[in-house]
Short mmCIF file of C-alpha atoms in Angstrom, two decimals:
data_model
loop_
_atom_site.label_atom_id
_atom_site.label_comp_id
_atom_site.label_asym_id
_atom_site.label_seq_id
_atom_site.Cartn_x
_atom_site.Cartn_y
_atom_site.Cartn_z
CA MET A 49 19.14 40.05 4.04
CA ALA A 50 15.84 41.86 4.69
CA TYR A 51 13.57 38.71 4.74
CA GLU A 52 14.77 35.73 6.65
CA GLN A 53 11.89 33.70 5.13
CA LEU A 54 13.50 34.11 1.72
CA ARG A 55 16.76 32.43 2.66
CA LEU A 56 17.34 29.41 0.33
CA ALA A 57 18.14 27.34 3.40
CA ASN A 58 14.64 27.91 4.70
CA GLN A 59 12.91 26.79 1.59
CA GLY A 60 11.25 23.31 1.63
CA CYS A 61 10.52 23.63 -2.14
CA PHE A 62 14.33 23.88 -2.73
CA ARG A 63 14.94 20.72 -0.89
CA LEU A 64 12.23 18.82 -2.75
CA TYR A 65 13.39 20.24 -6.11
CA THR A 66 17.07 19.42 -5.57
CA ALA A 67 16.32 15.87 -4.18
CA ALA A 68 14.08 15.10 -7.23
CA ARG A 69 16.74 16.40 -9.66
CA LEU A 70 19.54 14.45 -7.97
CA ILE A 71 17.41 11.24 -7.97
CA THR A 72 16.46 11.64 -11.63
CA ASN A 73 20.00 12.31 -12.60
CA SER A 74 21.00 9.12 -10.66
CA TYR A 75 18.95 7.01 -12.87
CA GLN A 76 20.76 8.03 -16.01
CA PRO A 77 23.50 5.32 -15.78
CA CYS A 78 20.74 2.65 -15.54
CA LEU A 79 18.59 4.10 -18.12
CA SER A 80 21.28 4.90 -20.73
CA LYS A 81 21.86 1.11 -21.17
CA MET A 82 18.39 0.95 -22.30
CA GLY A 83 18.54 4.07 -24.49
CA ILE A 84 15.71 5.91 -22.81
CA THR A 85 15.20 9.03 -20.62
CA TYR A 86 13.74 9.11 -17.13
CA THR A 87 10.45 10.54 -18.43
CA GLN A 88 10.23 7.67 -21.06
CA TYR A 89 10.94 5.26 -18.25
CA LEU A 90 7.93 6.73 -16.44
CA VAL A 91 5.59 6.27 -19.43
CA LEU A 92 6.84 2.70 -19.95
CA MET A 93 6.10 1.88 -16.18
CA VAL A 94 2.51 3.06 -16.78
CA LEU A 95 2.21 1.01 -19.98
CA TRP A 96 3.75 -2.09 -18.29
CA GLU A 97 1.15 -1.87 -15.61
CA HIS A 98 -1.65 -1.44 -18.09
CA ASP A 99 -1.10 -1.51 -21.87
CA HIS A 100 -3.17 0.30 -24.62
CA GLN A 101 -3.94 3.51 -22.77
CA PRO A 102 -5.10 6.91 -24.12
CA VAL A 103 -2.46 9.68 -23.99
CA ASN A 104 -4.80 11.65 -21.70
CA ASP A 105 -4.81 8.73 -19.11
CA ILE A 106 -1.01 8.43 -19.17
CA ALA A 107 -0.66 12.10 -18.62
CA ARG A 108 -3.15 11.96 -15.84
CA ARG A 109 -1.40 9.07 -14.13
CA LEU A 110 1.99 10.87 -14.36
CA LEU A 111 0.45 14.20 -13.15
CA LEU A 112 1.62 15.78 -16.40
CA GLU A 113 -0.09 17.86 -19.08
CA THR A 114 -1.00 16.07 -22.42
CA ASN A 115 1.05 18.61 -24.37
CA THR A 116 4.12 17.39 -22.33
CA VAL A 117 3.29 13.69 -22.83
CA THR A 118 2.48 13.78 -26.51
CA PRO A 119 5.92 14.90 -27.79
CA LEU A 120 7.49 12.33 -25.42
CA ILE A 121 5.39 9.54 -26.90
CA LYS A 122 6.08 10.59 -30.38
CA ARG A 123 9.84 10.29 -29.62
CA MET A 124 9.16 6.84 -28.13
CA GLU A 125 7.33 5.76 -31.23
CA ALA A 126 10.27 6.80 -33.33
CA LEU A 127 12.35 4.53 -31.11
CA LYS A 128 9.92 1.71 -31.81
CA ILE A 129 9.12 1.31 -28.19
CA VAL A 130 5.43 2.25 -28.48
CA SER A 131 2.86 2.67 -31.22
CA ARG A 132 -0.06 5.08 -31.50
CA ARG A 133 -3.37 4.71 -33.07
CA LYS A 134 -6.81 6.46 -33.15
CA ASP A 135 -9.32 4.99 -30.77
CA LYS A 136 -11.90 3.15 -32.91
CA ASP A 137 -14.76 4.54 -30.79
CA ASP A 138 -13.58 8.20 -30.55
CA ALA A 139 -11.13 9.32 -33.41
CA ARG A 140 -9.91 12.29 -31.15
CA ARG A 141 -8.31 9.85 -28.65
CA ILE A 142 -4.99 8.44 -29.29
CA ILE A 143 -4.31 4.98 -27.80
CA VAL A 144 -0.67 4.23 -26.85
CA SER A 145 0.55 0.65 -26.96
CA LEU A 146 3.73 -1.16 -26.30
CA THR A 147 5.53 -2.74 -29.19
CA GLU A 148 7.33 -5.91 -28.94
CA ARG A 149 10.41 -3.95 -28.14
CA GLY A 150 8.67 -1.99 -25.48
CA ARG A 151 7.39 -5.13 -23.86
CA ALA A 152 10.82 -6.77 -23.92
CA MET A 153 12.37 -3.72 -22.19
CA GLU A 154 10.36 -4.57 -19.09
CA LYS A 155 12.67 -7.54 -18.25
CA GLU A 156 15.81 -5.27 -18.67
CA ALA A 157 14.06 -2.54 -16.55
CA ALA A 158 13.44 -5.01 -13.73
CA GLU A 159 17.11 -4.47 -12.86
CA ILE A 160 16.82 -0.72 -12.29
CA PRO A 161 15.65 -0.79 -8.72
CA ASP A 162 18.72 -2.84 -7.80
CA CYS A 163 20.84 -0.47 -9.94
CA MET A 164 19.45 2.47 -8.07
CA GLU A 165 20.05 0.85 -4.72
CA ASP A 166 23.66 0.31 -5.58
CA ILE A 167 24.07 3.94 -6.52
CA PHE A 168 22.44 5.06 -3.29
CA CYS A 169 24.53 2.84 -1.20
CA GLY A 170 27.64 4.02 -3.03
CA LYS A 171 26.69 7.48 -1.91
CA GLU A 172 25.96 6.25 1.55
CA VAL A 173 22.29 7.04 1.29
CA ASP A 174 20.17 5.17 3.85
CA VAL A 175 17.75 3.61 1.56
CA GLU A 176 15.46 2.53 4.36
CA ALA A 177 15.20 6.11 5.75
CA LEU A 178 14.66 7.33 2.17
CA SER A 179 11.74 4.84 1.84
CA SER A 180 10.24 5.90 5.16
CA ILE A 181 9.32 9.37 3.66
CA PHE A 182 7.34 7.79 0.90
CA PRO A 183 3.94 7.86 2.79
CA VAL A 184 4.45 11.62 3.66
CA LEU A 185 5.25 12.39 -0.06
CA ASP A 186 2.32 10.34 -1.27
CA ASP A 187 -0.01 12.27 1.07
CA PHE A 188 1.46 15.54 -0.15
CA ILE A 189 1.08 14.59 -3.82
CA ALA A 190 -2.43 13.42 -3.25
CA LYS A 191 -3.51 16.65 -1.43
CA MET A 192 -1.65 18.97 -3.82
CA SER A 193 -2.91 17.32 -6.98
CA LYS A 194 -6.35 16.47 -5.57
CA ILE A 195 -6.08 12.89 -6.99
CA GLU A 196 -8.05 10.02 -5.60
CA GLU A 197 -6.80 6.49 -5.82
#
């Protein structure tokens, strides 16, 4: 190989990408019981924290583009998990709200962290060590996305 810096084993981005993909895939058994995808779960968590939000705010919170979140929310609306309506003060803004079904899903979702811990432990993942990298990742995300909490 002509360029050592191009070895896959030397790429931090590959490690982060692979870890994120493996974690996301690990959620599937937990989420399939609820009939939702991982990205739908993320939207629900945002709405469980604060219901009745504009699409733009949801996208911003998830560090996603609005054109990524809009079709996702439309699919969630078809599943009767959320509803959409135009903002009464600004018809250009779409407000997303939980339906009764969406609110009820929060209780079922409360079991997901334990489900994930069981999956990780079954793979002999040190959950405490994994949690210890959260501050480093939070700092990285904040700096790379220029968000201010």
